[in-house]
PDB file of C-alpha atoms in Angstrom:
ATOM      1  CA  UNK B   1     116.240 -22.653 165.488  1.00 37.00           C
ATOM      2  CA  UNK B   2     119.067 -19.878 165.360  1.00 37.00           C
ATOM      3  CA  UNK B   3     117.806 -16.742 163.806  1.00 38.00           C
ATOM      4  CA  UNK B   4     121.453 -15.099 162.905  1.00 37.00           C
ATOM      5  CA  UNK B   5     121.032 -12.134 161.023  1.00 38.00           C
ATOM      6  CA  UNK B   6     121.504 -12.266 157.362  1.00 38.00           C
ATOM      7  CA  UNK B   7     122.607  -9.476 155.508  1.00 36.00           C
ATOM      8  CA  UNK B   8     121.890  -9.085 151.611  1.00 37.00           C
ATOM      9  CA  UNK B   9     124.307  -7.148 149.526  1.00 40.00           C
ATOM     10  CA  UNK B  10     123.103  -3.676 150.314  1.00 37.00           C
ATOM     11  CA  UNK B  11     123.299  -4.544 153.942  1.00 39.00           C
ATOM     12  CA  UNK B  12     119.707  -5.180 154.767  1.00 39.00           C
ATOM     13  CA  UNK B  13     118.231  -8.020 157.325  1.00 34.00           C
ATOM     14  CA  UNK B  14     116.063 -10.333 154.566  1.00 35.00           C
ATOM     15  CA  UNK B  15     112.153  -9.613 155.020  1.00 37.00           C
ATOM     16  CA  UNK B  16     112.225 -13.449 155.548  1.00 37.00           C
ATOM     17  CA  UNK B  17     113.951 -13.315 158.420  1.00 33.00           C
ATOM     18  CA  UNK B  18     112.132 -10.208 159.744  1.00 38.00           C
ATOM     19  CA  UNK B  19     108.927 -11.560 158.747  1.00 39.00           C
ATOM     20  CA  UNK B  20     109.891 -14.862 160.970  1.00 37.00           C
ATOM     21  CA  UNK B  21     111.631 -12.865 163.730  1.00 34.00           C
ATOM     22  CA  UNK B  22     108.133 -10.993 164.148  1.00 41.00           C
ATOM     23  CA  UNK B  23     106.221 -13.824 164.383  1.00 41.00           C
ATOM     24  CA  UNK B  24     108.013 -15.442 166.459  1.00 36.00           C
ATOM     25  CA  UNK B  25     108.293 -12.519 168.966  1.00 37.00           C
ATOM     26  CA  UNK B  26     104.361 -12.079 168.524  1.00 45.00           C
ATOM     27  CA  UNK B  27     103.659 -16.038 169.289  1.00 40.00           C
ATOM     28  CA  UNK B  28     105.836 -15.134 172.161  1.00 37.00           C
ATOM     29  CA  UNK B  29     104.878 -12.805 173.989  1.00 41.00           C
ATOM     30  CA  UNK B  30     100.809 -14.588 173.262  1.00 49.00           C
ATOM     31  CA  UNK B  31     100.200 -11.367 171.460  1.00 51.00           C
ATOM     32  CA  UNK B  32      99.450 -11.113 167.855  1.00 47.00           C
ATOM     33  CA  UNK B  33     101.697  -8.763 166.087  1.00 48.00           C
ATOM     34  CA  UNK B  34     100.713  -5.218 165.370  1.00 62.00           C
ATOM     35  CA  UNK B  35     100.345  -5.385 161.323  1.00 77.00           C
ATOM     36  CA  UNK B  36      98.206  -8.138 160.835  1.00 83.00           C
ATOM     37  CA  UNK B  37      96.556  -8.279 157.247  1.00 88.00           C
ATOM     38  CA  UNK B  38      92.756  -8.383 157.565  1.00 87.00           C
ATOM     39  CA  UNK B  39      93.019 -12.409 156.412  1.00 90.00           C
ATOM     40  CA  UNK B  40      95.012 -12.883 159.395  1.00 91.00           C
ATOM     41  CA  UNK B  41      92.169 -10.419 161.906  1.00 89.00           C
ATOM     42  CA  UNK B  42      89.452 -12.217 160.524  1.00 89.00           C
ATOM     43  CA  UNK B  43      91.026 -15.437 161.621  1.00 92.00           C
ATOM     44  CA  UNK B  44      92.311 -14.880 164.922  1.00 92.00           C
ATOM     45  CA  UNK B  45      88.819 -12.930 165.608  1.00 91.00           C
ATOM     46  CA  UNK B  46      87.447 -16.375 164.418  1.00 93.00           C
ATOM     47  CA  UNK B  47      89.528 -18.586 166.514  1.00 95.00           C
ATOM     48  CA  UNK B  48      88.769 -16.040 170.012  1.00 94.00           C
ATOM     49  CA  UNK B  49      85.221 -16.777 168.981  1.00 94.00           C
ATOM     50  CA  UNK B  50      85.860 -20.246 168.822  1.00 96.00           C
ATOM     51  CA  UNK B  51      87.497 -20.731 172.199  1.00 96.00           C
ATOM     52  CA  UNK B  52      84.770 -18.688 173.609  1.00 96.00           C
ATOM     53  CA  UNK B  53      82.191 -21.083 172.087  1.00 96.00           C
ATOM     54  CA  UNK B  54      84.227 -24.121 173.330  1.00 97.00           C
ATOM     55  CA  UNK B  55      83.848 -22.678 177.090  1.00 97.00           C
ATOM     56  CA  UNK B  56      80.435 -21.761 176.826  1.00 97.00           C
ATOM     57  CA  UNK B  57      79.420 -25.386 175.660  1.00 97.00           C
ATOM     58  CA  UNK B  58      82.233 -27.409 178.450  1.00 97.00           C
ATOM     59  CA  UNK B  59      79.980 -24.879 180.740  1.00 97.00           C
ATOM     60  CA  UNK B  60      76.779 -26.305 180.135  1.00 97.00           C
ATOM     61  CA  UNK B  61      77.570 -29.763 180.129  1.00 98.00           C
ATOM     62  CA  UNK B  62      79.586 -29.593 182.993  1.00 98.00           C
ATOM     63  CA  UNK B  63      76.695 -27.659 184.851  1.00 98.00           C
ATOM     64  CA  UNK B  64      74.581 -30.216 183.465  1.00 98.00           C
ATOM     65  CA  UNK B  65      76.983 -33.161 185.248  1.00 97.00           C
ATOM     66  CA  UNK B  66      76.490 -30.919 188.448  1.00 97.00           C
ATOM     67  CA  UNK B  67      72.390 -31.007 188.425  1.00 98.00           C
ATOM     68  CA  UNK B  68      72.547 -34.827 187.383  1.00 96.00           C
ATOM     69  CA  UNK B  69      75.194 -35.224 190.868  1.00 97.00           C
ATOM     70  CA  UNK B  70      72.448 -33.347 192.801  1.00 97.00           C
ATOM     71  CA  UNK B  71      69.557 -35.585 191.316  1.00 96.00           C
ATOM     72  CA  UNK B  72      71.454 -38.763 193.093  1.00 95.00           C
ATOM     73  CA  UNK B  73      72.334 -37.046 195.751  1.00 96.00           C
ATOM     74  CA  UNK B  74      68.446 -35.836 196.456  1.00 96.00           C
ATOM     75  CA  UNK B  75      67.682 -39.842 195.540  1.00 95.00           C
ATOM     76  CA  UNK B  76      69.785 -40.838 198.317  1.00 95.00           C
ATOM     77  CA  UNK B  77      68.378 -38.870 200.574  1.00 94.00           C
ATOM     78  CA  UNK B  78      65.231 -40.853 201.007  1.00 93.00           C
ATOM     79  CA  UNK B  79      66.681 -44.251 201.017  1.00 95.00           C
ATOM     80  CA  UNK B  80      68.904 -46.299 203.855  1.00 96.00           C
ATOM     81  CA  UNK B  81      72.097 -45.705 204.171  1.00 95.00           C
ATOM     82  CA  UNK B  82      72.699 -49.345 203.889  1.00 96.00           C
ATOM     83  CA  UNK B  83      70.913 -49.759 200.576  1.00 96.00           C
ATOM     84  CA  UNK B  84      72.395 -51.153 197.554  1.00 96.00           C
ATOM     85  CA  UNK B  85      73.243 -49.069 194.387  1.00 93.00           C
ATOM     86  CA  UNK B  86      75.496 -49.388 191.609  1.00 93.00           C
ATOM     87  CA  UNK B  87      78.240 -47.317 190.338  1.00 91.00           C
ATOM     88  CA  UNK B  88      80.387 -47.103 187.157  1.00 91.00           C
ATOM     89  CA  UNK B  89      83.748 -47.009 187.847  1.00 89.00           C
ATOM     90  CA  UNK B  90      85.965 -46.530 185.134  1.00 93.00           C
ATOM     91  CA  UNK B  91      83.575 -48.529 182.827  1.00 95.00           C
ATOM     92  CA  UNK B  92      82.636 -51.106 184.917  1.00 96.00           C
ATOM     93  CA  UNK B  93      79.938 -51.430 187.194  1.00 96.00           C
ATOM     94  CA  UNK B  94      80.380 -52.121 190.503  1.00 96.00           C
ATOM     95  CA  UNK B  95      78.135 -52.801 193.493  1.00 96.00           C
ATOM     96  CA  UNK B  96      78.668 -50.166 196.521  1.00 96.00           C
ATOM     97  CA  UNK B  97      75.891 -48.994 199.274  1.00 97.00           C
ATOM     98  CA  UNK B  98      74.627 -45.942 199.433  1.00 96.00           C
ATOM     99  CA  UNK B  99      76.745 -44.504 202.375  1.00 96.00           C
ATOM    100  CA  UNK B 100      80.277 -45.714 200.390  1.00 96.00           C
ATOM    101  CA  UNK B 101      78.704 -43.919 197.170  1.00 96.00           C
ATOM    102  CA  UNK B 102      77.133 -40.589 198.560  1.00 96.00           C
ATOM    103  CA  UNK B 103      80.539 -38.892 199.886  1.00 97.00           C
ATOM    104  CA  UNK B 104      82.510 -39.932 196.738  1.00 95.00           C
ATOM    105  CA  UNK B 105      79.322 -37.925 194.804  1.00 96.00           C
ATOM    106  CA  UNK B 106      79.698 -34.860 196.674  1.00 97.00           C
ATOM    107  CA  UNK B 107      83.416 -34.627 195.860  1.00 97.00           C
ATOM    108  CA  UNK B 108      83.169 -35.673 192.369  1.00 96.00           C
ATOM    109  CA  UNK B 109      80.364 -32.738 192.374  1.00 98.00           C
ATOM    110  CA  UNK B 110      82.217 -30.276 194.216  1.00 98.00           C
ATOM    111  CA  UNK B 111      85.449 -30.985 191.847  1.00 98.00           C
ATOM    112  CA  UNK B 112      83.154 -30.243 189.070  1.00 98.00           C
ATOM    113  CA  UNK B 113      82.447 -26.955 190.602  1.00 98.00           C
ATOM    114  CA  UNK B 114      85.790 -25.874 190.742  1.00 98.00           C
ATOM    115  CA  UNK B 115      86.458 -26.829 187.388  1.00 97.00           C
ATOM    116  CA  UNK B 116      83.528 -24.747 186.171  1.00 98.00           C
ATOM    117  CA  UNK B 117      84.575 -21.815 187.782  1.00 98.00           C
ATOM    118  CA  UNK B 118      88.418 -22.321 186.342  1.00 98.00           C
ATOM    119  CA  UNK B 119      86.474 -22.221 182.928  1.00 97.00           C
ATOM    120  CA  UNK B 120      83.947 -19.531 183.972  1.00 97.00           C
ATOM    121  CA  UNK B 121      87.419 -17.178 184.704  1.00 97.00           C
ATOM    122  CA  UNK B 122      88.617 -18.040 181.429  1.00 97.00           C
ATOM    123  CA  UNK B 123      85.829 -17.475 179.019  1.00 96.00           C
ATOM    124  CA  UNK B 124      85.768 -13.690 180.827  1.00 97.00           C
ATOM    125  CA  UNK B 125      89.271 -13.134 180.158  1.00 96.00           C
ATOM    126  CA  UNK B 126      88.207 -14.373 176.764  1.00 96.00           C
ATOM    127  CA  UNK B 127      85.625 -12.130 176.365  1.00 96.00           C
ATOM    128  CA  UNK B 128      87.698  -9.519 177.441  1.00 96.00           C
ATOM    129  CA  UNK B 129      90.290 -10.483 174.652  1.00 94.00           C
ATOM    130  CA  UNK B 130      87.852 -10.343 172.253  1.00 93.00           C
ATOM    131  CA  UNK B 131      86.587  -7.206 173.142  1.00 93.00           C
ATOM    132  CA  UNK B 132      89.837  -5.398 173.197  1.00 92.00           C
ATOM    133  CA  UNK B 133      90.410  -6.924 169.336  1.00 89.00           C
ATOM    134  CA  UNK B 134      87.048  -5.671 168.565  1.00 91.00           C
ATOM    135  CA  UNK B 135      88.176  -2.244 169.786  1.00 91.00           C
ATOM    136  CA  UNK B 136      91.370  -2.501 168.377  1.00 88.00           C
ATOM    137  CA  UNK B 137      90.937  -3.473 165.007  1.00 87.00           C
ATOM    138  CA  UNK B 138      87.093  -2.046 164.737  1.00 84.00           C
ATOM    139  CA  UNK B 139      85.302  -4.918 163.959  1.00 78.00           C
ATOM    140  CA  UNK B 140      81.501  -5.928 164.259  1.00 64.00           C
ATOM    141  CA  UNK B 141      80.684  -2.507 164.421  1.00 53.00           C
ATOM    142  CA  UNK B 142      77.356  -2.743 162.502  1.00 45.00           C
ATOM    143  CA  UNK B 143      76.805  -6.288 163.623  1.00 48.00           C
ATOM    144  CA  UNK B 144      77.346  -5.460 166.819  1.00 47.00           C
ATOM    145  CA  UNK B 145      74.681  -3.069 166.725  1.00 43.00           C
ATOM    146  CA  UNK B 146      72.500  -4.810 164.836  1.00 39.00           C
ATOM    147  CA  UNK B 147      72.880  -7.595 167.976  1.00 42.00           C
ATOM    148  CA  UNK B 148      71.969  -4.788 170.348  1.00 43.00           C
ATOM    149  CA  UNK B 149      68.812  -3.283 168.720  1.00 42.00           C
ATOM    150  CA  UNK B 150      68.311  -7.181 168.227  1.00 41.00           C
ATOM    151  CA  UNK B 151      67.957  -8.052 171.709  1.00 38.00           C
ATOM    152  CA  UNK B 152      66.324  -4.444 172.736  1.00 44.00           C
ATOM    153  CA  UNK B 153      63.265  -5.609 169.850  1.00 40.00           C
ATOM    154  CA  UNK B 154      63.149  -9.410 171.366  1.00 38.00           C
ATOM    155  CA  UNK B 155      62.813  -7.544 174.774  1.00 41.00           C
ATOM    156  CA  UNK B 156      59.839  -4.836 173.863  1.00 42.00           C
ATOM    157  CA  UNK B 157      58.485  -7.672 171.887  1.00 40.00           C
ATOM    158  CA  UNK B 158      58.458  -9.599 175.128  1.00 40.00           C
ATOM    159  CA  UNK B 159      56.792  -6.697 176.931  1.00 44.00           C
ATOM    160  CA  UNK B 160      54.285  -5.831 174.302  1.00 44.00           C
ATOM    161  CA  UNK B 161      52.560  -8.812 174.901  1.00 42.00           C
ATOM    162  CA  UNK B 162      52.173 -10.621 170.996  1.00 42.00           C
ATOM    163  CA  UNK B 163      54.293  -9.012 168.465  1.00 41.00           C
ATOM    164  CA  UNK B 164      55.774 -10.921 165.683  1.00 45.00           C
ATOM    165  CA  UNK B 165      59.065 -10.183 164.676  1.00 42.00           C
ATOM    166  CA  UNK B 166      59.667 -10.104 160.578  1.00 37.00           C
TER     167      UNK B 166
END
């Protein structure tokens, strides 16, 4: 769209146009613009949280993919290479022997890797995102402490020996 400036009577750019010139500058540059209302905070805080979340769970279950790869791969280990085993490929089953199915494992499981790393590198710059908002617009202060002296009673708790926590 063409955002030519349009001047009211008294020779003023609209606030519409302003308004959309700034967001569209701030959805530019990736960065949200410096006078948020707290409606809009709360919501981008909640949507930095909720990518964070995302890569923390495609984490797991990709780590999990990488233990079950190692579980056949530990299998094949103690059976012949020319043993018969069965593989689904692309949602059908097909029959393979071990020593065709074993190198195409470690690659699937070292392609996994990678791809848990790429993810691992961006849930920290995530994390560092949403630290810098939390800094920046000063939020989860008390929470945030209240998480701390959380963890710090969980951990004497754990050291105590028995204590219940109320």
């Amino acid at each position: 769209q063409d955002f030519a400036p349009h001047s009211i009577p008294n020779g003023e750019t609209s606030f519409c146009l302003r308004a959309a010139l700034a967001g569209a500058m701030a959805a530019a540059s990736g960065k949200p613009s410096e006078e948020m209302t707290p409606q809009q905070v709360q919501a981008a805080f909640q949507q930095i949280e909720k990518e964070c979340s995302t890569y923390l769970n495609k984490i797991a279950e990709l780590e999990q993919e990488v233990n079950e790869h190692s579980l056949v791969l530990k299998a094949f280990e103690k059976v012949e290479p020319e043993r018969r085993c069965f593989r689904m490929v692309g949602g059908v089953l097909v029959e393979r022997t071990v020593a065709e199915v074993s190198p195409a494992i470690k690659q699937n499981q070292e392609k996994i890797r990678q791809v848990v790393k790429k993810f691992e590198e961006e849930l920290k710059k995530k994390t560092q995102m949403r630290t810098e908002f939390i800094q920046k617009y000063g939020l989860n202060k008390g929470s945030a402490a209240a998480a701390n002296s959380g963890s710090q009673s969980v951990s004497s708790s754990k050291q105590g020996g028995g204590s219940v926590l109320v």
